[in-house]
């Protein structure tokens, strides 16, 4: 499933479509397609902020793509969304009840927030 990351700009809630990285040694800002994974030293930008990007004086901006747009949802995205809704509809499994994907020999012994402690019974 393609991850829908949010724009890195403060208070922007739009989906990211481009990734900005800086090459400090060359005084260059590189704006390209959205990276597969979020990196700590890069910035994800929405189409509006990607189009309006400017660099500091003396820096060069390299745009690897002329314009950026949010891609339409793929079949994988819709399938993942449907699965997430199904999982949420199953509700909170508490009290040691095994989940649908766990074998019968595994029981939940404790829960803290979204984390669960599981114990496997040995044969």
mmCIF file with all atom_site columns, C-alpha atoms in Angstrom:
data_model
loop_
_atom_site.group_PDB
_atom_site.id
_atom_site.type_symbol
_atom_site.label_atom_id
_atom_site.label_alt_id
_atom_site.label_comp_id
_atom_site.label_asym_id
_atom_site.label_entity_id
_atom_site.label_seq_id
_atom_site.pdbx_PDB_ins_code
_atom_site.Cartn_x
_atom_site.Cartn_y
_atom_site.Cartn_z
_atom_site.occupancy
_atom_site.B_iso_or_equiv
_atom_site.pdbx_formal_charge
_atom_site.auth_seq_id
_atom_site.auth_comp_id
_atom_site.auth_asym_id
_atom_site.auth_atom_id
_atom_site.pdbx_PDB_model_num
ATOM 1   C CA . UNK A 1 1   ? 0.000   0.000   0.000   1.00 0.00 ? 1   UNK A CA 1
ATOM 2   C CA . UNK A 1 2   ? 1.219   3.471   -0.827  1.00 0.00 ? 2   UNK A CA 1
ATOM 3   C CA . UNK A 1 3   ? 1.635   5.542   2.312   1.00 0.00 ? 3   UNK A CA 1
ATOM 4   C CA . UNK A 1 4   ? -0.209  8.833   2.482   1.00 0.00 ? 4   UNK A CA 1
ATOM 5   C CA . UNK A 1 5   ? 2.211   11.104  4.265   1.00 0.00 ? 5   UNK A CA 1
ATOM 6   C CA . UNK A 1 6   ? 1.331   14.641  5.228   1.00 0.00 ? 6   UNK A CA 1
ATOM 7   C CA . UNK A 1 7   ? 3.068   17.802  4.062   1.00 0.00 ? 7   UNK A CA 1
ATOM 8   C CA . UNK A 1 8   ? 5.975   18.773  6.355   1.00 0.00 ? 8   UNK A CA 1
ATOM 9   C CA . UNK A 1 9   ? 5.024   22.452  6.379   1.00 0.00 ? 9   UNK A CA 1
ATOM 10  C CA . UNK A 1 10  ? 3.584   23.669  9.678   1.00 0.00 ? 10  UNK A CA 1
ATOM 11  C CA . UNK A 1 11  ? -0.231  23.580  9.856   1.00 0.00 ? 11  UNK A CA 1
ATOM 12  C CA . UNK A 1 12  ? -0.576  22.052  6.383   1.00 0.00 ? 12  UNK A CA 1
ATOM 13  C CA . UNK A 1 13  ? -2.844  19.005  6.312   1.00 0.00 ? 13  UNK A CA 1
ATOM 14  C CA . UNK A 1 14  ? -2.540  18.182  2.601   1.00 0.00 ? 14  UNK A CA 1
ATOM 15  C CA . UNK A 1 15  ? -1.103  14.922  1.286   1.00 0.00 ? 15  UNK A CA 1
ATOM 16  C CA . UNK A 1 16  ? 2.561   15.001  0.338   1.00 0.00 ? 16  UNK A CA 1
ATOM 17  C CA . UNK A 1 17  ? 3.396   14.547  -3.356  1.00 0.00 ? 17  UNK A CA 1
ATOM 18  C CA . UNK A 1 18  ? 7.074   15.572  -3.485  1.00 0.00 ? 18  UNK A CA 1
ATOM 19  C CA . UNK A 1 19  ? 10.226  15.181  -1.408  1.00 0.00 ? 19  UNK A CA 1
ATOM 20  C CA . UNK A 1 20  ? 12.691  18.014  -0.813  1.00 0.00 ? 20  UNK A CA 1
ATOM 21  C CA . UNK A 1 21  ? 16.316  17.346  0.076   1.00 0.00 ? 21  UNK A CA 1
ATOM 22  C CA . UNK A 1 22  ? 19.216  19.737  0.482   1.00 0.00 ? 22  UNK A CA 1
ATOM 23  C CA . UNK A 1 23  ? 22.757  19.237  -0.804  1.00 0.00 ? 23  UNK A CA 1
ATOM 24  C CA . UNK A 1 24  ? 24.546  21.696  1.449   1.00 0.00 ? 24  UNK A CA 1
ATOM 25  C CA . UNK A 1 25  ? 27.965  21.195  -0.152  1.00 0.00 ? 25  UNK A CA 1
ATOM 26  C CA . UNK A 1 26  ? 26.577  22.344  -3.517  1.00 0.00 ? 26  UNK A CA 1
ATOM 27  C CA . UNK A 1 27  ? 24.078  24.913  -2.150  1.00 0.00 ? 27  UNK A CA 1
ATOM 28  C CA . UNK A 1 28  ? 21.312  23.033  -3.951  1.00 0.00 ? 28  UNK A CA 1
ATOM 29  C CA . UNK A 1 29  ? 17.734  22.140  -3.048  1.00 0.00 ? 29  UNK A CA 1
ATOM 30  C CA . UNK A 1 30  ? 16.461  19.064  -4.905  1.00 0.00 ? 30  UNK A CA 1
ATOM 31  C CA . UNK A 1 31  ? 12.712  18.628  -5.322  1.00 0.00 ? 31  UNK A CA 1
ATOM 32  C CA . UNK A 1 32  ? 11.625  15.283  -6.703  1.00 0.00 ? 32  UNK A CA 1
ATOM 33  C CA . UNK A 1 33  ? 8.800   12.750  -6.601  1.00 0.00 ? 33  UNK A CA 1
ATOM 34  C CA . UNK A 1 34  ? 7.642   11.527  -3.205  1.00 0.00 ? 34  UNK A CA 1
ATOM 35  C CA . UNK A 1 35  ? 10.225  9.150   -1.764  1.00 0.00 ? 35  UNK A CA 1
ATOM 36  C CA . UNK A 1 36  ? 9.183   5.580   -0.959  1.00 0.00 ? 36  UNK A CA 1
ATOM 37  C CA . UNK A 1 37  ? 10.067  6.050   2.720   1.00 0.00 ? 37  UNK A CA 1
ATOM 38  C CA . UNK A 1 38  ? 10.177  9.115   4.950   1.00 0.00 ? 38  UNK A CA 1
ATOM 39  C CA . UNK A 1 39  ? 13.758  10.127  5.677   1.00 0.00 ? 39  UNK A CA 1
ATOM 40  C CA . UNK A 1 40  ? 14.810  12.211  8.681   1.00 0.00 ? 40  UNK A CA 1
ATOM 41  C CA . UNK A 1 41  ? 16.770  14.772  6.606   1.00 0.00 ? 41  UNK A CA 1
ATOM 42  C CA . UNK A 1 42  ? 14.204  15.329  3.873   1.00 0.00 ? 42  UNK A CA 1
ATOM 43  C CA . UNK A 1 43  ? 10.871  17.123  3.743   1.00 0.00 ? 43  UNK A CA 1
ATOM 44  C CA . UNK A 1 44  ? 7.642   15.904  2.175   1.00 0.00 ? 44  UNK A CA 1
ATOM 45  C CA . UNK A 1 45  ? 5.644   18.665  0.492   1.00 0.00 ? 45  UNK A CA 1
ATOM 46  C CA . UNK A 1 46  ? 2.119   18.962  -0.916  1.00 0.00 ? 46  UNK A CA 1
ATOM 47  C CA . UNK A 1 47  ? 1.626   20.188  -4.480  1.00 0.00 ? 47  UNK A CA 1
ATOM 48  C CA . UNK A 1 48  ? 1.007   23.811  -3.404  1.00 0.00 ? 48  UNK A CA 1
ATOM 49  C CA . UNK A 1 49  ? 4.155   24.042  -1.295  1.00 0.00 ? 49  UNK A CA 1
ATOM 50  C CA . UNK A 1 50  ? 6.215   22.174  -3.912  1.00 0.00 ? 50  UNK A CA 1
ATOM 51  C CA . UNK A 1 51  ? 5.196   24.689  -6.598  1.00 0.00 ? 51  UNK A CA 1
ATOM 52  C CA . UNK A 1 52  ? 5.912   27.696  -4.376  1.00 0.00 ? 52  UNK A CA 1
ATOM 53  C CA . UNK A 1 53  ? 9.303   26.454  -3.159  1.00 0.00 ? 53  UNK A CA 1
ATOM 54  C CA . UNK A 1 54  ? 12.087  29.009  -3.164  1.00 0.00 ? 54  UNK A CA 1
ATOM 55  C CA . UNK A 1 55  ? 15.673  28.573  -1.984  1.00 0.00 ? 55  UNK A CA 1
ATOM 56  C CA . UNK A 1 56  ? 17.947  30.920  -0.079  1.00 0.00 ? 56  UNK A CA 1
ATOM 57  C CA . UNK A 1 57  ? 19.903  33.510  -2.052  1.00 0.00 ? 57  UNK A CA 1
ATOM 58  C CA . UNK A 1 58  ? 22.827  31.885  -3.870  1.00 0.00 ? 58  UNK A CA 1
ATOM 59  C CA . UNK A 1 59  ? 21.191  28.439  -3.833  1.00 0.00 ? 59  UNK A CA 1
ATOM 60  C CA . UNK A 1 60  ? 19.920  26.554  -6.858  1.00 0.00 ? 60  UNK A CA 1
ATOM 61  C CA . UNK A 1 61  ? 16.619  24.638  -6.966  1.00 0.00 ? 61  UNK A CA 1
ATOM 62  C CA . UNK A 1 62  ? 16.626  21.460  -9.054  1.00 0.00 ? 62  UNK A CA 1
ATOM 63  C CA . UNK A 1 63  ? 13.128  20.261  -9.929  1.00 0.00 ? 63  UNK A CA 1
ATOM 64  C CA . UNK A 1 64  ? 13.150  16.668  -11.138 1.00 0.00 ? 64  UNK A CA 1
ATOM 65  C CA . UNK A 1 65  ? 9.519   16.886  -12.200 1.00 0.00 ? 65  UNK A CA 1
ATOM 66  C CA . UNK A 1 66  ? 7.790   19.964  -13.692 1.00 0.00 ? 66  UNK A CA 1
ATOM 67  C CA . UNK A 1 67  ? 4.610   19.583  -11.635 1.00 0.00 ? 67  UNK A CA 1
ATOM 68  C CA . UNK A 1 68  ? 3.366   17.383  -8.836  1.00 0.00 ? 68  UNK A CA 1
ATOM 69  C CA . UNK A 1 69  ? -0.145  16.044  -8.353  1.00 0.00 ? 69  UNK A CA 1
ATOM 70  C CA . UNK A 1 70  ? -1.773  13.698  -5.879  1.00 0.00 ? 70  UNK A CA 1
ATOM 71  C CA . UNK A 1 71  ? -2.077  10.297  -7.568  1.00 0.00 ? 71  UNK A CA 1
ATOM 72  C CA . UNK A 1 72  ? -5.555  8.727   -7.619  1.00 0.00 ? 72  UNK A CA 1
ATOM 73  C CA . UNK A 1 73  ? -6.164  5.879   -5.165  1.00 0.00 ? 73  UNK A CA 1
ATOM 74  C CA . UNK A 1 74  ? -5.061  2.507   -6.449  1.00 0.00 ? 74  UNK A CA 1
ATOM 75  C CA . UNK A 1 75  ? -6.841  -0.802  -5.970  1.00 0.00 ? 75  UNK A CA 1
ATOM 76  C CA . UNK A 1 76  ? -4.249  -1.665  -3.298  1.00 0.00 ? 76  UNK A CA 1
ATOM 77  C CA . UNK A 1 77  ? -5.101  1.509   -1.379  1.00 0.00 ? 77  UNK A CA 1
ATOM 78  C CA . UNK A 1 78  ? -8.808  0.706   -1.436  1.00 0.00 ? 78  UNK A CA 1
ATOM 79  C CA . UNK A 1 79  ? -8.185  -2.887  -0.341  1.00 0.00 ? 79  UNK A CA 1
ATOM 80  C CA . UNK A 1 80  ? -6.008  -1.725  2.550   1.00 0.00 ? 80  UNK A CA 1
ATOM 81  C CA . UNK A 1 81  ? -8.644  0.790   3.602   1.00 0.00 ? 81  UNK A CA 1
ATOM 82  C CA . UNK A 1 82  ? -11.354 -1.879  3.553   1.00 0.00 ? 82  UNK A CA 1
ATOM 83  C CA . UNK A 1 83  ? -9.168  -4.196  5.653   1.00 0.00 ? 83  UNK A CA 1
ATOM 84  C CA . UNK A 1 84  ? -8.489  -1.418  8.176   1.00 0.00 ? 84  UNK A CA 1
ATOM 85  C CA . UNK A 1 85  ? -12.228 -0.752  8.496   1.00 0.00 ? 85  UNK A CA 1
ATOM 86  C CA . UNK A 1 86  ? -12.880 -4.483  8.994   1.00 0.00 ? 86  UNK A CA 1
ATOM 87  C CA . UNK A 1 87  ? -10.187 -4.664  11.686  1.00 0.00 ? 87  UNK A CA 1
ATOM 88  C CA . UNK A 1 88  ? -11.588 -1.617  13.484  1.00 0.00 ? 88  UNK A CA 1
ATOM 89  C CA . UNK A 1 89  ? -15.062 -3.137  13.333  1.00 0.00 ? 89  UNK A CA 1
ATOM 90  C CA . UNK A 1 90  ? -13.860 -6.216  15.169  1.00 0.00 ? 90  UNK A CA 1
ATOM 91  C CA . UNK A 1 91  ? -13.458 -3.996  18.228  1.00 0.00 ? 91  UNK A CA 1
ATOM 92  C CA . UNK A 1 92  ? -11.070 -4.231  21.122  1.00 0.00 ? 92  UNK A CA 1
ATOM 93  C CA . UNK A 1 93  ? -10.115 -7.791  21.937  1.00 0.00 ? 93  UNK A CA 1
ATOM 94  C CA . UNK A 1 94  ? -9.432  -7.827  25.664  1.00 0.00 ? 94  UNK A CA 1
ATOM 95  C CA . UNK A 1 95  ? -9.547  -10.310 28.460  1.00 0.00 ? 95  UNK A CA 1
ATOM 96  C CA . UNK A 1 96  ? -7.179  -12.852 26.938  1.00 0.00 ? 96  UNK A CA 1
ATOM 97  C CA . UNK A 1 97  ? -9.256  -13.623 23.854  1.00 0.00 ? 97  UNK A CA 1
ATOM 98  C CA . UNK A 1 98  ? -7.075  -14.636 20.905  1.00 0.00 ? 98  UNK A CA 1
ATOM 99  C CA . UNK A 1 99  ? -7.256  -12.566 17.733  1.00 0.00 ? 99  UNK A CA 1
ATOM 100 C CA . UNK A 1 100 ? -8.353  -14.009 14.402  1.00 0.00 ? 100 UNK A CA 1
ATOM 101 C CA . UNK A 1 101 ? -4.717  -14.266 13.231  1.00 0.00 ? 101 UNK A CA 1
ATOM 102 C CA . UNK A 1 102 ? -3.269  -15.814 16.410  1.00 0.00 ? 102 UNK A CA 1
ATOM 103 C CA . UNK A 1 103 ? -3.229  -19.543 17.104  1.00 0.00 ? 103 UNK A CA 1
ATOM 104 C CA . UNK A 1 104 ? -5.364  -20.951 19.922  1.00 0.00 ? 104 UNK A CA 1
ATOM 105 C CA . UNK A 1 105 ? -2.228  -21.500 22.028  1.00 0.00 ? 105 UNK A CA 1
ATOM 106 C CA . UNK A 1 106 ? -1.619  -17.734 22.334  1.00 0.00 ? 106 UNK A CA 1
ATOM 107 C CA . UNK A 1 107 ? -3.428  -15.674 24.981  1.00 0.00 ? 107 UNK A CA 1
ATOM 108 C CA . UNK A 1 108 ? -3.342  -12.001 25.833  1.00 0.00 ? 108 UNK A CA 1
ATOM 109 C CA . UNK A 1 109 ? -2.079  -11.455 29.383  1.00 0.00 ? 109 UNK A CA 1
ATOM 110 C CA . UNK A 1 110 ? -1.937  -7.650  29.585  1.00 0.00 ? 110 UNK A CA 1
ATOM 111 C CA . UNK A 1 111 ? -2.665  -4.525  27.564  1.00 0.00 ? 111 UNK A CA 1
ATOM 112 C CA . UNK A 1 112 ? -1.240  -1.020  27.679  1.00 0.00 ? 112 UNK A CA 1
ATOM 113 C CA . UNK A 1 113 ? -2.727  1.335   25.113  1.00 0.00 ? 113 UNK A CA 1
ATOM 114 C CA . UNK A 1 114 ? -2.403  -0.319  21.712  1.00 0.00 ? 114 UNK A CA 1
ATOM 115 C CA . UNK A 1 115 ? 0.307   -2.736  22.908  1.00 0.00 ? 115 UNK A CA 1
ATOM 116 C CA . UNK A 1 116 ? -0.553  -6.254  24.063  1.00 0.00 ? 116 UNK A CA 1
ATOM 117 C CA . UNK A 1 117 ? 1.459   -8.802  26.018  1.00 0.00 ? 117 UNK A CA 1
ATOM 118 C CA . UNK A 1 118 ? 0.935   -12.283 24.567  1.00 0.00 ? 118 UNK A CA 1
ATOM 119 C CA . UNK A 1 119 ? 1.876   -15.602 26.088  1.00 0.00 ? 119 UNK A CA 1
ATOM 120 C CA . UNK A 1 120 ? 2.274   -18.756 24.054  1.00 0.00 ? 120 UNK A CA 1
ATOM 121 C CA . UNK A 1 121 ? 1.325   -21.953 25.837  1.00 0.00 ? 121 UNK A CA 1
ATOM 122 C CA . UNK A 1 122 ? 3.927   -24.648 25.243  1.00 0.00 ? 122 UNK A CA 1
ATOM 123 C CA . UNK A 1 123 ? 2.876   -28.156 24.268  1.00 0.00 ? 123 UNK A CA 1
#
